Short mmCIF file of C-alpha atoms in Angstrom, two decimals:
data_model
loop_
_atom_site.label_atom_id
_atom_site.label_comp_id
_atom_site.label_asym_id
_atom_site.label_seq_id
_atom_site.Cartn_x
_atom_site.Cartn_y
_atom_site.Cartn_z
CA MET A 110 -126.55 4.11 15.99
CA SER A 111 -130.00 4.29 17.57
CA GLN A 112 -132.73 6.42 16.15
CA THR A 113 -132.52 8.98 18.94
CA GLN A 114 -128.79 9.33 18.45
CA MET A 115 -129.27 10.01 14.76
CA MET A 116 -131.96 12.52 15.66
CA LYS A 117 -129.63 14.27 18.09
CA GLY A 118 -126.98 14.58 15.41
CA ILE A 119 -129.53 16.19 13.11
CA ILE A 120 -130.82 18.54 15.81
CA ASP A 121 -127.22 19.45 16.59
CA GLY A 122 -126.79 20.64 13.02
CA CYS A 123 -130.10 22.49 12.99
CA LEU A 124 -129.23 24.27 16.23
CA LEU A 125 -125.94 25.38 14.77
CA ALA A 126 -127.83 26.78 11.76
CA ILE A 127 -130.38 28.56 13.95
CA ILE A 128 -127.71 30.09 16.18
CA ASP A 129 -125.68 31.09 13.14
CA GLY A 130 -128.60 33.10 11.82
CA ASN A 131 -128.95 35.17 14.94
CA GLU A 132 -127.72 35.16 18.53
CA CYS A 133 -130.55 33.55 20.48
CA TYR A 134 -131.58 31.86 23.74
CA GLY A 135 -132.90 28.37 24.51
CA TYR A 136 -136.61 28.97 24.35
CA GLU A 137 -136.34 30.74 20.99
CA MET A 138 -134.40 27.81 19.53
CA ALA A 139 -136.97 25.31 20.79
CA GLU A 140 -139.80 27.39 19.34
CA ARG A 141 -138.09 27.64 15.98
CA LEU A 142 -137.39 23.90 15.88
CA GLY A 143 -141.06 23.35 16.63
CA ASP A 144 -142.09 25.75 13.86
CA TYR A 145 -139.91 23.83 11.42
CA GLY A 146 -141.78 20.65 12.31
CA PHE A 147 -139.61 19.07 14.97
CA ASP A 148 -142.54 18.92 17.37
CA ALA A 149 -142.01 15.26 18.29
CA VAL A 150 -138.81 16.32 20.05
CA SER A 151 -139.32 17.55 23.60
CA GLU A 152 -138.05 21.10 24.00
CA GLY A 153 -135.63 20.33 26.80
CA THR A 154 -133.60 18.08 24.51
CA ILE A 155 -131.69 21.10 23.26
CA TYR A 156 -130.05 21.89 26.62
CA PRO A 157 -127.80 18.83 26.97
CA LEU A 158 -126.83 19.43 23.32
CA LEU A 159 -126.06 23.09 23.97
CA MET A 160 -124.02 22.14 27.03
CA ARG A 161 -121.93 19.77 24.96
CA MET A 162 -121.51 22.25 22.12
CA GLN A 163 -120.35 24.85 24.61
CA ARG A 164 -117.88 22.44 26.17
CA GLU A 165 -116.55 21.59 22.73
CA GLY A 166 -116.15 25.27 21.98
CA LEU A 167 -118.70 25.40 19.15
CA VAL A 168 -120.83 28.04 20.87
CA THR A 169 -120.26 30.76 23.45
CA SER A 170 -122.83 32.38 25.67
CA VAL A 171 -123.51 35.67 27.41
CA ARG A 172 -126.09 36.38 30.07
CA ARG A 173 -128.45 39.30 29.77
CA ALA A 174 -131.31 40.53 31.93
CA SER A 175 -134.77 39.56 30.70
CA THR A 176 -138.05 41.37 31.16
CA ALA A 177 -139.52 38.65 33.38
CA GLY A 178 -137.81 35.88 35.31
CA PRO A 179 -134.13 35.12 35.71
CA GLN A 180 -131.25 36.21 33.50
CA ARG A 181 -131.27 34.79 30.02
CA LYS A 182 -128.42 32.93 28.34
CA TYR A 183 -127.80 33.95 24.71
CA TYR A 184 -125.75 31.73 22.44
CA SER A 185 -123.63 32.56 19.42
CA LEU A 186 -121.37 30.51 17.16
CA THR A 187 -117.58 30.46 17.46
CA LYS A 188 -115.25 29.96 14.55
CA GLU A 189 -115.19 26.24 15.34
CA GLY A 190 -118.98 26.29 15.43
CA LYS A 191 -119.18 27.81 11.97
CA GLN A 192 -116.81 25.14 10.72
CA ALA A 193 -118.90 22.38 12.33
CA LEU A 194 -121.99 23.84 10.67
CA ALA A 195 -120.30 23.82 7.26
CA GLU A 196 -119.33 20.18 7.77
CA PHE A 197 -122.84 19.27 8.86
CA ILE A 198 -124.33 20.90 5.76
CA LEU A 199 -121.96 18.94 3.55
CA ARG A 200 -122.71 15.64 5.33
CA TRP A 201 -126.43 16.29 5.23
CA GLN A 202 -126.48 17.10 1.52
CA GLN A 203 -124.60 13.89 0.80
CA LEU A 204 -126.96 11.86 2.98
CA GLU A 205 -130.03 13.47 1.47
CA LYS A 206 -128.79 12.75 -2.04
CA SER A 207 -128.05 9.12 -1.21
CA VAL A 208 -131.38 8.48 0.54
CA ASN A 209 -133.32 10.15 -2.26
CA ALA A 210 -131.45 8.12 -4.83
CA VAL A 211 -132.21 4.86 -3.01
CA LEU A 212 -135.87 5.69 -2.63
CA LYS A 213 -136.26 6.86 -6.17
CA LYS A 214 -134.61 3.80 -7.68
CA GLU A 215 -136.07 1.16 -5.37
CA MET A 216 -139.61 2.44 -5.33
CA GLU A 217 -139.95 2.53 -9.08
CA MET B 145 -145.25 34.85 36.45
CA ALA B 146 -144.99 32.04 39.01
CA LEU B 147 -144.16 28.51 37.97
CA THR B 148 -146.55 25.62 38.58
CA GLN B 149 -145.90 23.34 41.53
CA LYS B 150 -144.85 20.50 39.22
CA SER B 151 -142.24 22.60 37.43
CA ARG B 152 -140.85 23.95 40.66
CA LYS B 153 -140.59 20.42 42.06
CA PHE B 154 -138.80 19.32 38.91
CA LEU B 155 -136.24 22.12 39.20
CA GLU B 156 -135.67 21.34 42.87
CA ASP B 157 -135.26 17.63 42.12
CA LEU B 158 -132.83 18.39 39.32
CA HIS B 159 -130.86 20.62 41.66
CA ILE B 160 -130.59 17.89 44.29
CA TYR B 161 -129.87 15.21 41.71
CA LEU B 162 -126.99 17.16 40.20
CA LEU B 163 -125.70 18.13 43.63
CA SER B 164 -125.75 14.53 44.84
CA SER B 165 -124.06 13.50 41.59
CA GLY B 166 -121.19 15.72 42.66
CA LYS B 167 -121.55 18.49 40.07
CA ASN B 168 -120.24 22.02 40.42
CA LEU B 169 -122.66 24.34 42.20
CA ASN B 170 -122.17 27.23 39.76
CA GLU B 171 -122.82 24.99 36.77
CA ILE B 172 -125.90 23.56 38.49
CA LYS B 173 -127.20 27.08 39.03
CA GLU B 174 -126.52 27.93 35.42
CA ILE B 175 -128.52 25.08 33.93
CA THR B 176 -131.38 25.26 36.46
CA THR B 177 -131.70 29.00 35.86
CA GLU B 178 -131.75 28.41 32.12
CA LEU B 179 -134.45 25.75 32.47
CA GLU B 180 -136.41 27.94 34.87
CA ASP B 181 -136.39 30.71 32.28
CA HIS B 182 -137.55 28.23 29.65
CA LEU B 183 -140.32 26.82 31.85
CA ILE B 184 -141.61 30.29 32.74
CA GLU B 185 -141.92 31.23 29.10
CA ALA B 186 -143.33 27.83 28.10
CA GLU B 187 -145.98 27.90 30.82
CA ALA B 188 -146.90 31.46 29.93
CA ASN B 189 -147.62 30.10 26.44
CA GLY B 190 -149.76 27.30 27.80
CA LYS B 191 -147.27 24.44 27.49
CA SER B 192 -146.86 21.83 30.19
CA ILE B 193 -143.58 20.62 31.64
CA ASP B 194 -144.05 17.23 29.93
CA GLN B 195 -143.53 18.94 26.57
CA ILE B 196 -140.22 20.25 27.81
CA VAL B 197 -138.62 17.36 29.67
CA GLY B 198 -140.34 14.54 27.76
CA ASP B 199 -141.93 11.38 29.15
CA SER B 200 -139.23 10.58 31.65
CA PRO B 201 -137.94 13.37 33.90
CA SER B 202 -135.44 10.91 35.29
CA ALA B 203 -133.93 10.17 31.85
CA TYR B 204 -133.84 13.89 31.15
CA MET B 205 -132.00 14.64 34.38
CA GLU B 206 -129.51 11.93 33.49
CA SER B 207 -128.87 13.45 30.06
CA ILE B 208 -128.18 16.83 31.69
CA SER B 209 -125.95 15.24 34.29
CA GLY B 210 -124.07 13.36 31.60
CA GLU B 211 -122.91 16.65 30.07
CA MET B 212 -121.52 17.98 33.34
CA LYS B 213 -118.16 17.09 34.77
CA PRO B 214 -118.15 15.87 38.36
CA ASP B 215 -116.97 18.39 40.89
CA LEU B 216 -115.51 16.19 43.60
CA ALA B 217 -113.91 19.04 45.50
CA SER B 218 -117.14 20.73 46.49
CA TRP B 219 -118.98 17.47 47.16
CA ALA B 220 -116.21 16.30 49.46
CA LYS B 221 -117.24 19.14 51.75
CA TYR B 222 -120.00 17.00 53.25
CA PHE B 223 -117.88 13.97 53.94
CA PRO B 224 -116.21 15.32 57.10
CA LEU B 225 -119.63 15.93 58.62
CA VAL B 226 -120.53 12.25 58.39
CA LEU B 227 -117.07 11.13 59.30
CA LEU B 228 -116.44 13.56 62.15
CA GLY B 229 -119.87 13.41 63.78
CA PRO B 230 -119.89 9.81 65.06
CA ILE B 231 -116.16 9.77 65.77
CA ALA B 232 -116.31 12.97 67.80
CA PHE B 233 -119.33 11.62 69.64
CA THR B 234 -117.57 8.40 70.59
CA ILE B 235 -114.28 10.00 71.51
CA PHE B 236 -115.66 12.88 73.58
CA GLY B 237 -118.07 10.53 75.34
CA ASP B 238 -115.27 8.20 76.36
CA LEU B 239 -112.97 11.07 77.33
CA LEU B 240 -115.66 12.41 79.67
CA ASP B 241 -116.32 8.98 81.13
CA ASN B 242 -112.83 7.50 81.43
CA GLY B 243 -110.34 10.17 80.55
CA VAL B 244 -108.41 7.58 78.50
CA LEU B 245 -109.19 6.20 75.07
CA ALA B 246 -108.90 2.50 74.27
CA TYR B 247 -110.67 0.70 71.45
CA SER B 248 -110.54 -2.79 70.06
CA LEU B 249 -109.27 -3.14 66.52
CA PHE B 250 -112.68 -4.59 65.62
CA ASN B 251 -114.42 -1.45 66.85
CA ILE B 252 -112.08 0.87 64.94
CA ILE B 253 -112.57 -1.06 61.68
CA GLY B 254 -116.32 -1.13 62.42
CA ILE B 255 -116.44 2.68 62.61
CA ILE B 256 -114.63 2.99 59.29
CA VAL B 257 -116.98 0.54 57.55
CA TYR B 258 -119.99 2.23 59.15
CA THR B 259 -118.87 5.59 57.77
CA LEU B 260 -118.42 4.21 54.26
CA LEU B 261 -121.81 2.47 54.39
CA PHE B 262 -123.49 5.66 55.50
CA ILE B 263 -121.96 7.82 52.78
CA MET B 264 -122.66 5.33 50.01
CA GLY B 265 -126.22 4.64 51.18
CA VAL B 266 -127.19 8.27 51.51
CA SER B 267 -125.76 9.29 48.13
CA ILE B 268 -127.44 6.36 46.33
CA VAL B 269 -130.78 7.19 47.92
CA PHE B 270 -130.42 10.91 47.19
CA LYS B 271 -129.82 10.15 43.54
CA TYR B 272 -132.77 7.75 43.44
CA THR B 273 -135.30 10.06 45.09
CA SER B 274 -134.39 13.12 43.10
CA ARG B 275 -134.70 11.35 39.77
CA LYS B 276 -138.14 9.97 40.56
CA GLN B 277 -140.81 12.54 41.20
CA THR B 278 -141.79 11.27 44.64
CA SER B 279 -143.67 12.97 47.44
CA VAL B 280 -141.79 14.59 50.30
CA THR B 281 -143.01 12.03 52.86
CA LYS B 282 -141.91 9.16 50.68
CA GLU B 283 -138.55 10.85 50.20
CA ILE B 284 -138.02 11.16 53.94
CA ILE B 285 -138.92 7.51 54.47
CA ILE B 286 -136.58 6.35 51.71
CA LEU B 287 -133.81 8.63 52.94
CA SER B 288 -134.03 7.28 56.47
CA LEU B 289 -133.41 3.75 55.16
CA PRO B 290 -129.62 3.94 54.68
CA ILE B 291 -129.28 5.89 57.92
CA ILE B 292 -131.14 3.18 59.85
CA VAL B 293 -129.28 0.38 58.07
CA SER B 294 -125.85 1.87 58.77
CA MET B 295 -126.79 2.56 62.40
CA LEU B 296 -128.00 -1.01 62.85
CA PHE B 297 -124.72 -2.12 61.36
CA TYR B 298 -122.79 -0.12 63.93
CA LEU B 299 -124.94 -1.44 66.78
CA LEU B 300 -124.11 -4.93 65.51
CA VAL B 301 -120.42 -4.00 65.59
CA LEU B 302 -120.73 -2.78 69.18
CA PHE B 303 -122.57 -5.96 70.13
CA LEU B 304 -120.11 -8.31 68.41
CA ASP B 305 -117.25 -6.32 69.91
CA THR B 306 -118.13 -7.68 73.35
CA MET B 307 -117.93 -11.24 72.01
CA ILE B 308 -114.99 -11.16 69.63
CA ASP B 309 -111.48 -10.79 71.00
CA THR B 310 -109.29 -8.46 68.96
CA PRO B 311 -106.23 -6.51 70.14
CA ILE B 312 -107.01 -3.36 72.10
CA VAL B 313 -105.45 -0.18 70.85
CA ASN B 314 -104.71 1.91 73.95
CA PHE B 315 -104.00 5.57 73.34
CA GLY B 316 -102.70 6.37 76.84
CA GLU B 317 -103.29 9.64 78.70
CA ILE B 318 -101.27 11.93 76.49
CA GLY B 319 -102.37 10.12 73.33
CA SER B 320 -106.00 10.52 74.37
CA ILE B 321 -105.63 14.24 75.02
CA VAL B 322 -103.84 14.70 71.70
CA LEU B 323 -106.51 12.71 69.82
CA GLY B 324 -109.30 14.63 71.57
CA SER B 325 -107.65 17.98 70.74
CA VAL B 326 -107.12 16.98 67.11
CA ILE B 327 -110.80 16.07 66.75
CA PHE B 328 -111.77 19.29 68.51
CA ILE B 329 -109.66 21.40 66.15
CA LEU B 330 -111.02 19.48 63.15
CA ILE B 331 -114.59 20.22 64.26
CA ILE B 332 -113.85 23.93 64.67
CA ALA B 333 -112.11 24.02 61.28
CA PHE B 334 -114.98 22.13 59.61
CA SER B 335 -117.60 24.42 61.18
CA ILE B 336 -115.86 27.55 59.96
CA TRP B 337 -115.21 26.10 56.51
CA SER B 338 -118.69 24.67 55.91
CA LYS B 339 -120.44 27.60 57.68
CA THR B 340 -122.56 25.29 59.83
CA ILE B 341 -122.33 24.68 63.56
CA ILE B 342 -124.35 21.46 63.47
CA ILE B 343 -121.62 19.24 64.98
CA PRO B 344 -120.80 21.50 67.95
CA VAL B 345 -124.52 22.00 68.64
CA VAL B 346 -125.32 18.29 68.61
CA LEU B 347 -122.25 17.43 70.71
CA LEU B 348 -123.11 20.14 73.20
CA ALA B 349 -126.71 18.92 73.35
CA LEU B 350 -125.56 15.37 74.03
CA PHE B 351 -122.79 16.03 76.53
CA LEU B 352 -123.80 19.22 78.33
CA PRO B 353 -126.41 17.46 80.50
CA ASP B 354 -123.82 14.90 81.62
CA ILE B 355 -121.35 17.58 82.60
CA LEU B 356 -123.98 19.72 84.33
CA LEU B 357 -125.70 16.93 86.23
CA LYS B 358 -122.62 14.90 87.16
CA GLU B 359 -122.03 16.69 90.46
CA THR B 360 -125.66 17.13 91.49
CA ALA B 361 -127.31 15.02 94.15
CA LEU B 362 -130.23 14.05 91.89
CA SER B 363 -131.21 10.40 91.51
CA GLU B 364 -130.05 8.54 88.40
CA SER B 365 -133.54 8.50 86.87
CA SER B 366 -134.14 12.22 87.32
CA LYS B 367 -130.70 12.89 85.88
CA LEU B 368 -131.68 10.82 82.86
CA ILE B 369 -134.97 12.61 82.36
CA ILE B 370 -133.56 16.11 82.89
CA GLY B 371 -130.61 15.21 80.67
CA MET B 372 -132.89 14.09 77.84
CA PHE B 373 -134.97 17.21 78.25
CA ILE B 374 -131.89 19.44 77.89
CA THR B 375 -130.68 17.44 74.86
CA TYR B 376 -133.96 17.64 72.98
CA SER B 377 -134.50 21.29 73.89
CA LEU B 378 -131.08 22.29 72.56
CA ILE B 379 -131.51 20.37 69.29
CA GLY B 380 -135.08 21.62 68.97
CA LEU B 381 -133.94 25.22 69.47
CA TYR B 382 -131.24 24.79 66.85
CA LEU B 383 -133.67 23.29 64.30
CA PHE B 384 -136.12 26.08 65.01
CA TYR B 385 -133.38 28.64 64.41
CA ILE B 386 -132.40 26.95 61.10
CA PHE B 387 -135.99 26.79 59.86
CA ALA B 388 -136.62 30.41 60.79
CA LYS B 389 -133.47 31.42 58.93
CA GLU B 390 -134.43 29.38 55.84
CA LYS B 391 -137.93 30.84 55.83
CA LYS B 392 -136.57 34.35 56.02
CA LYS B 393 -134.22 33.61 53.15
CA GLN B 394 -137.08 32.24 51.03
CA GLN B 395 -139.30 35.21 51.73
CA GLY B 396 -136.42 37.48 50.89
CA SER B 397 -135.95 35.87 47.48
CA GLU B 398 -139.61 35.96 46.50
#
């Protein structure tokens, strides 16, 4: 697995968490990711991920009029999406624990 | 808030790239609209397009394209244009000249290969130019390459046809009329379906002078000159009409 692929998997999970919190649109998600420190990731990266998540039925979208510019696409999680998020959280906690354990032990 | 030139060019390129990759038009609209919305808000907050699509617009377009299923049905719409155009031109020309159609096997196979070459060349080039952010002039030059190459190929076929002996397929009088009518009906059907009258206009521009000037007492050279004048005027008029229509549409959407 290349580094970018690993990163995508992580962003996938974070997007699910962000959408789960509140129905939101692309730009908002990118901003939030940036605020959380993912600023090395270019903002557009989220769209191919959202497209895949929508195809896989993890998210659904509705279009609403926006104040300026074209209609805006708002995303929300489906039942499958919530399940995927729960699985991601579990996987991440396991990974975090393992990595921390390695670092702690080996760096002593 | 208007987008910068660079962002608008990116969206246009993405549109063409996805279209030439055979994606569904509605899905293309959906993602380009979403990105347009993003770019408008990003630029309003002082971000540049590089922060959105990353270092390589071409890699970004590919990643978008990779998430979309190909939509062969709607892309296939343009194939008849390339296929029908040259065939109709050849067949109507020969019907007007001889009244009977007869082609060597070599010529028939040549036309088929020419058509495939043309389609492949144009779609490869379209994909290439839309992924790279090139200037319009450069795009036109690159795009004319496969067209010139496939035309040269067909000229070569016509030239070799006079030297190589292959069986002649003769369609006979009734066969020729039937074939001509079938092509004629196909053109009408294609024009209605694709909502463009480009093939009838070009055919009319090419053959109308012949028909009009055939019975006149003019010398061959004046026939040629007048004929060319009529051809170019008709095509010019049609292009002018298309451009005027496009411009009106653009102004209407702004």
